[in-house]
Amino acid sequence: MTSPRIAVVGAGLGGLTLARVLQVHGLPVTVFEREPSPDSRSQGGTLDMHAGSGQTALAKAGLLDEFRALARPEGQEKRILDEDGTLLHHEQPADGDESMPEIDRGQLRGLLIGSLADGAIRWGHGVEGAAGRSVLFRDGSSEEFDLVVGADGAWSRVRPGLSEVTPAYTGVSFVETGFEEARHPEPARMVGNGTMSAYGPNRAVLAQRNSNGRIRVYAAYRGPQDQPVSEVLSMFDGWAESVRALLLEADEPFESRPLFTLPVGHSWPHTPGRTLLGDAAHLMPPLGVGANLAMLDGADLADALAAEPDVDAAVRAYESVMFPRAARLARFAADGLDALFSPEGVKGALRLFSELTG
Ligand SMILES: Cc1cc2nc3c(=O)[nH]c(=O)nc-3n(C[C@H](O)[C@H](O)[C@H](O)COP(=O)(O)OP(=O)(O)OC[C@H]3O[C@@H](n4cnc5c(N)ncnc54)[C@H](O)[C@@H]3O)c2cc1C
């Protein structure tokens, strides 16, 4: 019996996990990535990998020990402040708590890339779209497969044809920057070992410790996307100087990241030869779920393809698990975003965290 020809579009966390777990099962796979090389773009901040989702996927990928060697359990520390800089909620992980340790996204992606057989990823292969079971490349060429998986994120080129839905602006934008602890020890101390968030009405300053003494900072607000940086910074006039210092002492360029989502419960009619995973399937607000879910999708789809020789039946089995799971978590993330960015300011955030820990 010959193995199915499987194409994965996108070497993000979801596509790479799918490819790795397929290879663990002895199934061949080709990943097409538009970026020219693994290091062509900075991978941004830190991610928490949850027991039961991201960590389950890593276990199926045979990479849990390597993950633990890089992960930062102390990064589970959480501090919530108000706009005056008063600490209102402080969670410290217990010794041995490995329920959601942090890891730099770049380190996690590097771990997955390094685990794949040579040649599994074709870098510099931008995909224009998919037609039937064919992948159409930007240079005008195409290649035929038994299954094409769109793991190409929010603006997926594989999604059209399965679903006509496109992501919509949530009304909330993040403006990202960062600094080095060694050069700005005071604001770094305020962040602690994990995440610090200060909330005011419809806005927040969020800061997260990454590895190598770097701190990532986000000025987040509810309002029109792509506002000039000077206007975003002026939203925090009157806030505690200690909180404002996180933004004002930042030494990286500010980058606007408007948050887009697909509708809660997004799905498509089952289509032989094609499916989606991760953000391409269920883009949701960043409440610590998206990467975990993308990786779990990848691992589940790989398991289904290994267990069921009929590719179409395997994809159906995957979709029947993925759709309701994604809908449930997308609801949680959408409600969470509304709680965090509300006219109530920090009260909404405190309520959400007490529900989550309560
Ligand atoms: C500020 C922020 C913080 C976040 N924090 C967390 C967190 O703490 N925990 C968490 O679980 N989630 C978090 N998320 C969500 C998480 O980043 C995403 O859900 C996750 O990266 C989705 O993975 P993916 O593999 O589906 O897509 P992506 O990571 O977007 O990867 C898609 C890949 O496809 C490639 N690609 C795109 N188009 C093409 C094309 N046409 N041809 C070929 N290749 C293509 C891209 O270059 C990329 O490599 C956060 C998101 C944001 C914005």
CSV table of C-alpha atoms and ligand atoms in Angstrom, one decimal:
chain,number,residue,atom,x,y,z
A,1,MET,CA,0.0,0.0,0.0
A,2,THR,CA,1.4,3.4,-1.0
A,3,SER,CA,1.5,6.3,1.5
A,4,PRO,CA,-0.8,9.3,0.7
A,5,ARG,CA,0.9,12.4,-0.7
A,6,ILE,CA,0.3,15.1,1.9
A,7,ALA,CA,1.1,18.8,1.4
A,8,VAL,CA,1.1,21.2,4.3
A,9,VAL,CA,1.0,24.9,3.4
A,10,GLY,CA,2.8,26.9,6.1
A,11,ALA,CA,5.7,26.1,8.5
A,12,GLY,CA,4.0,27.7,11.6
A,13,LEU,CA,3.6,25.8,14.8
A,14,GLY,CA,0.5,24.0,13.6
A,15,GLY,CA,1.9,22.9,10.2
A,16,LEU,CA,5.2,21.8,11.7
A,17,THR,CA,3.5,19.7,14.4
A,18,LEU,CA,1.4,18.0,11.8
A,19,ALA,CA,4.5,17.3,9.7
A,20,ARG,CA,6.5,16.0,12.7
A,21,VAL,CA,3.8,13.7,14.0
A,22,LEU,CA,3.2,12.3,10.5
A,23,GLN,CA,6.9,11.5,10.3
A,24,VAL,CA,6.8,9.9,13.8
A,25,HIS,CA,4.1,7.6,12.2
A,26,GLY,CA,6.4,7.0,9.2
A,27,LEU,CA,4.3,9.0,6.8
A,28,PRO,CA,6.0,11.2,4.3
A,29,VAL,CA,5.0,14.9,4.1
A,30,THR,CA,6.1,18.1,2.3
A,31,VAL,CA,5.7,21.5,4.0
A,32,PHE,CA,5.6,24.6,1.7
A,33,GLU,CA,6.7,27.9,3.4
A,34,ARG,CA,6.8,31.3,1.8
A,35,GLU,CA,9.6,32.6,4.0
A,36,PRO,CA,13.1,32.0,2.5
A,37,SER,CA,14.7,30.4,5.6
A,38,PRO,CA,14.0,29.5,9.2
A,39,ASP,CA,15.5,32.7,10.5
A,40,SER,CA,14.3,35.2,8.0
A,41,ARG,CA,11.8,36.8,10.4
A,42,SER,CA,11.9,37.4,14.1
A,43,GLN,CA,9.3,35.1,15.7
A,44,GLY,CA,8.2,37.6,18.4
A,45,GLY,CA,7.2,36.8,22.0
A,46,THR,CA,6.6,34.0,24.4
A,47,LEU,CA,3.9,31.4,24.4
A,48,ASP,CA,2.4,29.3,27.3
A,49,MET,CA,2.1,25.6,26.4
A,50,HIS,CA,-0.8,24.0,28.2
A,51,ALA,CA,-1.0,20.5,29.6
A,52,GLY,CA,-3.8,18.9,27.7
A,53,SER,CA,-3.3,20.8,24.4
A,54,GLY,CA,0.1,22.2,23.4
A,55,GLN,CA,2.0,19.7,25.7
A,56,THR,CA,-0.1,16.8,24.5
A,57,ALA,CA,0.9,17.7,20.9
A,58,LEU,CA,4.5,17.9,21.9
A,59,ALA,CA,4.3,14.5,23.6
A,60,LYS,CA,2.9,13.0,20.4
A,61,ALA,CA,5.7,14.7,18.5
A,62,GLY,CA,8.2,13.0,20.9
A,63,LEU,CA,9.5,16.4,21.9
A,64,LEU,CA,8.3,16.9,25.5
A,65,ASP,CA,11.7,16.4,27.1
A,66,GLU,CA,13.4,18.9,24.7
A,67,PHE,CA,10.5,21.3,25.3
A,68,ARG,CA,10.9,21.0,29.1
A,69,ALA,CA,14.6,21.7,28.8
A,70,LEU,CA,13.8,25.1,27.2
A,71,ALA,CA,10.6,26.0,28.9
A,72,ARG,CA,10.3,28.4,31.8
A,73,PRO,CA,7.8,27.2,34.5
A,74,GLU,CA,8.6,30.4,36.5
A,75,GLY,CA,7.1,32.3,33.6
A,76,GLN,CA,3.7,31.3,34.8
A,77,GLU,CA,3.8,34.2,37.3
A,78,LYS,CA,1.0,36.7,36.7
A,79,ARG,CA,0.7,40.2,38.0
A,80,ILE,CA,-2.4,42.4,37.4
A,81,LEU,CA,-2.2,46.1,38.1
A,82,ASP,CA,-4.5,49.1,37.7
A,83,GLU,CA,-3.6,52.3,35.8
A,84,ASP,CA,-2.1,53.7,39.1
A,85,GLY,CA,0.3,50.9,39.2
A,86,THR,CA,-1.3,49.2,42.2
A,87,LEU,CA,-0.8,45.4,42.3
A,88,LEU,CA,-4.2,43.9,42.6
A,89,HIS,CA,-3.7,40.2,41.7
A,90,HIS,CA,-0.5,38.1,42.0
A,91,GLU,CA,-0.2,34.5,41.1
A,92,GLN,CA,3.1,32.6,41.7
A,93,PRO,CA,3.4,29.0,40.3
A,94,ALA,CA,3.9,26.3,42.9
A,95,ASP,CA,7.1,24.3,42.9
A,96,GLY,CA,6.8,21.7,40.2
A,97,ASP,CA,3.8,23.3,38.5
A,98,GLU,CA,4.3,22.5,34.8
A,99,SER,CA,0.7,23.2,33.7
A,100,MET,CA,1.5,26.1,31.4
A,101,PRO,CA,5.2,26.9,31.2
A,102,GLU,CA,6.4,29.6,28.8
A,103,ILE,CA,8.7,29.2,25.9
A,104,ASP,CA,9.9,31.7,23.3
A,105,ARG,CA,8.0,31.1,20.0
A,106,GLY,CA,11.3,31.1,18.1
A,107,GLN,CA,12.7,28.3,20.3
A,108,LEU,CA,9.6,26.2,20.0
A,109,ARG,CA,9.5,26.7,16.2
A,110,GLY,CA,13.2,25.9,16.0
A,111,LEU,CA,12.7,22.7,18.0
A,112,LEU,CA,10.0,21.5,15.6
A,113,ILE,CA,12.0,22.5,12.5
A,114,GLY,CA,15.1,20.7,13.8
A,115,SER,CA,13.0,17.5,14.4
A,116,LEU,CA,12.0,17.1,10.8
A,117,ALA,CA,13.8,15.0,8.2
A,118,ASP,CA,16.0,17.0,5.8
A,119,GLY,CA,14.2,18.4,2.9
A,120,ALA,CA,10.7,18.1,4.5
A,121,ILE,CA,10.3,21.9,4.4
A,122,ARG,CA,10.6,23.7,1.1
A,123,TRP,CA,11.5,27.2,2.1
A,124,GLY,CA,10.8,30.1,-0.2
A,125,HIS,CA,7.7,28.4,-1.7
A,126,GLY,CA,4.9,31.0,-1.5
A,127,VAL,CA,1.5,29.5,-2.2
A,128,GLU,CA,-1.0,31.4,-4.3
A,129,GLY,CA,-3.9,29.1,-3.7
A,130,ALA,CA,-5.3,25.5,-4.0
A,131,ALA,CA,-7.5,24.0,-6.6
A,132,GLY,CA,-9.0,20.6,-6.0
A,133,ARG,CA,-6.0,18.6,-4.7
A,134,SER,CA,-3.4,20.9,-6.3
A,135,VAL,CA,-1.2,23.4,-4.7
A,136,LEU,CA,-0.7,26.5,-6.9
A,137,PHE,CA,2.6,28.3,-6.3
A,138,ARG,CA,3.4,32.0,-6.8
A,139,ASP,CA,5.8,31.3,-9.6
A,140,GLY,CA,2.9,29.8,-11.6
A,141,SER,CA,3.8,26.2,-11.1
A,142,SER,CA,1.5,23.6,-9.4
A,143,GLU,CA,1.8,20.2,-7.8
A,144,GLU,CA,-0.8,17.5,-7.2
A,145,PHE,CA,-1.4,15.7,-3.8
A,146,ASP,CA,-3.9,13.4,-2.1
A,147,LEU,CA,-4.4,16.0,0.7
A,148,VAL,CA,-3.6,19.7,0.9
A,149,VAL,CA,-3.7,21.1,4.5
A,150,GLY,CA,-3.9,24.9,4.9
A,151,ALA,CA,-1.7,25.7,7.9
A,152,ASP,CA,-1.0,29.1,6.6
A,153,GLY,CA,-2.4,31.3,9.3
A,154,ALA,CA,-4.9,34.2,9.5
A,155,TRP,CA,-4.8,35.2,5.8
A,156,SER,CA,-4.8,31.6,4.5
A,157,ARG,CA,-4.6,31.1,0.7
A,158,VAL,CA,-6.0,27.6,1.1
A,159,ARG,CA,-9.1,28.7,2.9
A,160,PRO,CA,-10.9,30.3,-0.1
A,161,GLY,CA,-12.8,27.5,-1.9
A,162,LEU,CA,-13.6,25.8,1.4
A,163,SER,CA,-15.0,29.0,3.1
A,164,GLU,CA,-15.6,32.5,1.8
A,165,VAL,CA,-15.3,34.0,5.3
A,166,THR,CA,-12.4,36.4,5.9
A,167,PRO,CA,-11.1,37.6,9.2
A,168,ALA,CA,-12.7,40.7,10.7
A,169,TYR,CA,-11.1,43.4,13.0
A,170,THR,CA,-12.0,42.8,16.6
A,171,GLY,CA,-11.8,46.5,17.5
A,172,VAL,CA,-8.7,45.8,19.6
A,173,SER,CA,-5.1,46.5,18.5
A,174,PHE,CA,-1.8,45.7,20.1
A,175,VAL,CA,1.3,47.8,19.4
A,176,GLU,CA,4.3,45.7,20.2
A,177,THR,CA,7.8,46.8,21.3
A,178,GLY,CA,10.4,45.5,23.8
A,179,PHE,CA,13.6,46.2,25.7
A,180,GLU,CA,16.6,44.5,27.3
A,181,GLU,CA,16.5,43.9,31.1
A,182,ALA,CA,20.2,44.8,31.5
A,183,ARG,CA,19.6,48.3,30.1
A,184,HIS,CA,16.3,48.9,31.9
A,185,PRO,CA,16.4,46.9,35.2
A,186,GLU,CA,13.7,48.9,36.9
A,187,PRO,CA,10.8,48.3,34.5
A,188,ALA,CA,12.0,44.7,34.1
A,189,ARG,CA,11.7,44.1,37.8
A,190,MET,CA,8.1,45.3,37.7
A,191,VAL,CA,7.3,42.6,35.2
A,192,GLY,CA,8.6,39.8,37.4
A,193,ASN,CA,9.3,36.3,35.9
A,194,GLY,CA,6.1,36.1,33.8
A,195,THR,CA,3.4,38.4,32.6
A,196,MET,CA,2.4,41.8,34.0
A,197,SER,CA,-0.7,43.5,32.8
A,198,ALA,CA,-2.0,46.9,33.8
A,199,TYR,CA,-5.6,47.7,32.8
A,200,GLY,CA,-7.6,50.9,32.4
A,201,PRO,CA,-10.8,51.6,30.5
A,202,ASN,CA,-10.6,50.0,27.1
A,203,ARG,CA,-6.8,49.8,27.2
A,204,ALA,CA,-3.8,48.0,28.8
A,205,VAL,CA,-0.1,47.8,29.0
A,206,LEU,CA,1.0,44.2,28.8
A,207,ALA,CA,4.6,43.0,29.4
A,208,GLN,CA,6.1,39.5,29.2
A,209,ARG,CA,9.5,38.2,30.1
A,210,ASN,CA,11.1,36.2,27.3
A,211,SER,CA,14.4,34.2,27.5
A,212,ASN,CA,17.8,35.9,27.3
A,213,GLY,CA,16.8,38.9,29.5
A,214,ARG,CA,14.4,40.4,27.0
A,215,ILE,CA,11.0,41.9,27.8
A,216,ARG,CA,8.2,42.2,25.2
A,217,VAL,CA,5.7,45.0,25.7
A,218,TYR,CA,2.3,45.7,24.2
A,219,ALA,CA,0.3,48.9,24.3
A,220,ALA,CA,-3.2,47.5,23.7
A,221,TYR,CA,-6.4,49.5,23.1
A,222,ARG,CA,-9.9,49.3,21.9
A,223,GLY,CA,-10.3,51.7,18.9
A,224,PRO,CA,-9.5,52.1,15.2
A,225,GLN,CA,-6.6,50.0,13.9
A,226,ASP,CA,-3.3,51.5,12.9
A,227,GLN,CA,-3.4,54.7,15.0
A,228,PRO,CA,-0.1,56.7,15.0
A,229,VAL,CA,2.2,55.6,17.8
A,230,SER,CA,2.2,59.0,19.3
A,231,GLU,CA,-1.6,58.8,19.7
A,232,VAL,CA,-1.4,55.3,21.2
A,233,LEU,CA,1.1,56.4,23.7
A,234,SER,CA,-1.0,59.5,24.7
A,235,MET,CA,-3.8,57.1,25.6
A,236,PHE,CA,-1.6,56.3,28.7
A,237,ASP,CA,-1.1,59.9,29.8
A,238,GLY,CA,-1.9,60.1,33.5
A,239,TRP,CA,-1.1,56.5,34.2
A,240,ALA,CA,1.6,55.6,36.8
A,241,GLU,CA,5.1,56.5,35.7
A,242,SER,CA,6.2,53.0,36.5
A,243,VAL,CA,3.8,51.5,34.0
A,244,ARG,CA,4.4,54.2,31.4
A,245,ALA,CA,8.1,53.5,31.7
A,246,LEU,CA,7.6,50.1,30.1
A,247,LEU,CA,6.5,51.9,26.9
A,248,LEU,CA,8.7,54.9,27.1
A,249,GLU,CA,12.0,53.1,27.9
A,250,ALA,CA,11.4,50.5,25.1
A,251,ASP,CA,14.2,50.4,22.6
A,252,GLU,CA,12.7,48.4,19.8
A,253,PRO,CA,10.6,50.0,17.0
A,254,PHE,CA,6.8,49.9,17.7
A,255,GLU,CA,4.9,47.5,15.5
A,256,SER,CA,1.1,47.6,15.1
A,257,ARG,CA,-0.7,44.3,15.4
A,258,PRO,CA,-4.4,44.8,15.0
A,259,LEU,CA,-6.3,41.7,16.2
A,260,PHE,CA,-8.5,39.9,13.6
A,261,THR,CA,-10.7,36.9,14.1
A,262,LEU,CA,-12.8,34.4,12.2
A,263,PRO,CA,-16.4,34.1,13.5
A,264,VAL,CA,-16.9,31.8,16.5
A,265,GLY,CA,-17.9,28.4,15.2
A,266,HIS,CA,-16.3,29.0,11.7
A,267,SER,CA,-16.5,25.8,9.7
A,268,TRP,CA,-16.9,24.6,6.1
A,269,PRO,CA,-18.6,21.7,4.2
A,270,HIS,CA,-16.3,18.7,4.2
A,271,THR,CA,-14.3,18.8,1.0
A,272,PRO,CA,-12.3,15.8,-0.2
A,273,GLY,CA,-8.6,16.5,-0.6
A,274,ARG,CA,-8.4,19.7,1.5
A,275,THR,CA,-8.7,20.9,5.0
A,276,LEU,CA,-7.4,23.6,7.4
A,277,LEU,CA,-5.8,23.8,10.8
A,278,GLY,CA,-4.8,26.4,13.4
A,279,ASP,CA,-5.4,30.1,12.7
A,280,ALA,CA,-6.4,29.3,9.1
A,281,ALA,CA,-9.4,27.4,10.5
A,282,HIS,CA,-10.2,29.3,13.7
A,283,LEU,CA,-8.3,32.6,14.1
A,284,MET,CA,-9.2,33.9,17.6
A,285,PRO,CA,-8.0,36.7,20.0
A,286,PRO,CA,-4.7,36.0,21.8
A,287,LEU,CA,-5.9,34.6,25.1
A,288,GLY,CA,-3.2,32.0,25.3
A,289,VAL,CA,-5.1,29.4,23.2
A,290,GLY,CA,-4.2,29.8,19.5
A,291,ALA,CA,-0.8,28.2,19.3
A,292,ASN,CA,-1.8,25.4,21.6
A,293,LEU,CA,-4.8,24.6,19.5
A,294,ALA,CA,-2.9,24.8,16.2
A,295,MET,CA,-0.5,22.2,17.5
A,296,LEU,CA,-3.2,20.0,18.9
A,297,ASP,CA,-5.0,20.2,15.5
A,298,GLY,CA,-1.7,19.2,13.8
A,299,ALA,CA,-1.2,16.2,16.1
A,300,ASP,CA,-4.8,15.1,15.8
A,301,LEU,CA,-4.8,15.2,12.1
A,302,ALA,CA,-1.6,13.3,11.9
A,303,ASP,CA,-2.9,10.6,14.2
A,304,ALA,CA,-6.1,10.4,12.2
A,305,LEU,CA,-4.2,9.9,8.9
A,306,ALA,CA,-2.0,7.3,10.5
A,307,ALA,CA,-5.0,5.4,11.9
A,308,GLU,CA,-7.2,5.4,8.8
A,309,PRO,CA,-5.8,4.5,5.4
A,310,ASP,CA,-8.8,6.3,3.7
A,311,VAL,CA,-7.6,9.9,3.6
A,312,ASP,CA,-11.1,11.3,3.3
A,313,ALA,CA,-12.4,9.4,6.3
A,314,ALA,CA,-9.3,10.5,8.3
A,315,VAL,CA,-10.0,14.1,7.5
A,316,ARG,CA,-13.7,13.7,8.5
A,317,ALA,CA,-12.7,12.2,11.8
A,318,TYR,CA,-10.3,15.1,12.4
A,319,GLU,CA,-12.8,17.8,11.5
A,320,SER,CA,-15.5,16.2,13.7
A,321,VAL,CA,-13.2,16.7,16.7
A,322,MET,CA,-11.6,20.0,15.7
A,323,PHE,CA,-14.8,22.0,14.8
A,324,PRO,CA,-16.6,21.8,18.2
A,325,ARG,CA,-13.3,22.2,20.2
A,326,ALA,CA,-12.4,25.3,18.2
A,327,ALA,CA,-15.9,26.8,18.6
A,328,ARG,CA,-15.8,26.3,22.4
A,329,LEU,CA,-12.4,28.0,22.7
A,330,ALA,CA,-13.2,30.8,20.3
A,331,ARG,CA,-16.2,31.7,22.4
A,332,PHE,CA,-14.0,31.7,25.5
A,333,ALA,CA,-11.4,33.9,23.7
A,334,ALA,CA,-14.0,36.4,22.3
A,335,ASP,CA,-15.7,36.8,25.7
A,336,GLY,CA,-12.2,37.1,27.3
A,337,LEU,CA,-11.2,39.9,25.0
A,338,ASP,CA,-14.4,41.8,25.8
A,339,ALA,CA,-13.8,41.4,29.5
A,340,LEU,CA,-10.2,42.6,29.2
A,341,PHE,CA,-10.9,45.6,27.1
A,342,SER,CA,-14.1,47.1,28.6
A,343,PRO,CA,-15.0,50.5,30.0
A,344,GLU,CA,-14.7,48.9,33.4
A,345,GLY,CA,-11.0,48.7,33.1
A,346,VAL,CA,-9.2,46.4,35.6
A,347,LYS,CA,-12.4,45.1,37.2
A,348,GLY,CA,-13.3,43.2,34.0
A,349,ALA,CA,-9.8,41.7,34.0
A,350,LEU,CA,-9.9,40.7,37.7
A,351,ARG,CA,-13.3,39.0,37.1
A,352,LEU,CA,-12.0,37.0,34.2
A,353,PHE,CA,-8.9,35.8,36.1
A,354,SER,CA,-10.9,34.9,39.2
A,355,GLU,CA,-13.2,32.8,37.0
A,356,LEU,CA,-10.2,31.1,35.4
A,357,THR,CA,-8.5,30.3,38.7
A,358,GLY,CA,-11.7,29.9,40.7
B,1,LIG,C1,0.3,39.1,20.3
B,1,LIG,C2,-0.1,37.7,20.2
B,1,LIG,C3,0.2,36.8,21.3
B,1,LIG,C4,-0.1,35.5,21.3
B,1,LIG,N1,0.1,34.7,22.4
B,1,LIG,C5,-0.2,33.4,22.4
B,1,LIG,C6,0.0,32.6,23.6
B,1,LIG,O1,0.6,33.0,24.6
B,1,LIG,N2,-0.4,31.3,23.5
B,1,LIG,C7,-1.0,30.8,22.4
B,1,LIG,O2,-1.4,29.6,22.4
B,1,LIG,N3,-1.3,31.5,21.3
B,1,LIG,C8,-0.9,32.8,21.3
B,1,LIG,N4,-1.1,33.6,20.2
B,1,LIG,C9,-1.8,33.0,19.0
B,1,LIG,C10,-0.8,32.2,18.2
B,1,LIG,O3,0.3,33.1,17.8
B,1,LIG,C11,-1.4,31.6,16.9
B,1,LIG,O4,-2.7,31.1,17.2
B,1,LIG,C12,-0.5,30.6,16.3
B,1,LIG,O5,0.7,31.1,15.9
B,1,LIG,C13,-1.2,29.9,15.1
B,1,LIG,O6,-0.3,29.0,14.5
B,1,LIG,P1,-0.5,28.5,13.0
B,1,LIG,O7,0.5,27.5,12.7
B,1,LIG,O8,-2.0,28.2,12.7
B,1,LIG,O9,-0.3,29.8,12.1
B,1,LIG,P2,1.0,30.8,12.0
B,1,LIG,O10,1.8,30.8,13.2
B,1,LIG,O11,0.4,32.1,11.5
B,1,LIG,O12,1.9,30.2,10.8
B,1,LIG,C14,1.5,30.3,9.5
B,1,LIG,C15,2.7,30.0,8.6
B,1,LIG,O13,2.3,29.9,7.2
B,1,LIG,C16,3.2,30.7,6.4
B,1,LIG,N5,2.4,31.2,5.3
B,1,LIG,C17,1.4,32.1,5.3
B,1,LIG,N6,0.9,32.3,4.1
B,1,LIG,C18,1.6,31.5,3.3
B,1,LIG,C19,1.5,31.2,1.9
B,1,LIG,N7,0.7,31.9,1.1
B,1,LIG,N8,2.4,30.3,1.3
B,1,LIG,C20,3.3,29.6,2.1
B,1,LIG,N9,3.4,29.9,3.5
B,1,LIG,C21,2.5,30.8,4.0
B,1,LIG,C22,3.6,31.8,7.4
B,1,LIG,O14,4.9,32.4,6.9
B,1,LIG,C23,3.8,31.0,8.7
B,1,LIG,O15,5.1,30.4,8.8
B,1,LIG,C24,-0.8,34.9,20.2
B,1,LIG,C25,-1.0,35.8,19.1
B,1,LIG,C26,-0.7,37.1,19.1
B,1,LIG,C27,-1.0,38.0,17.9
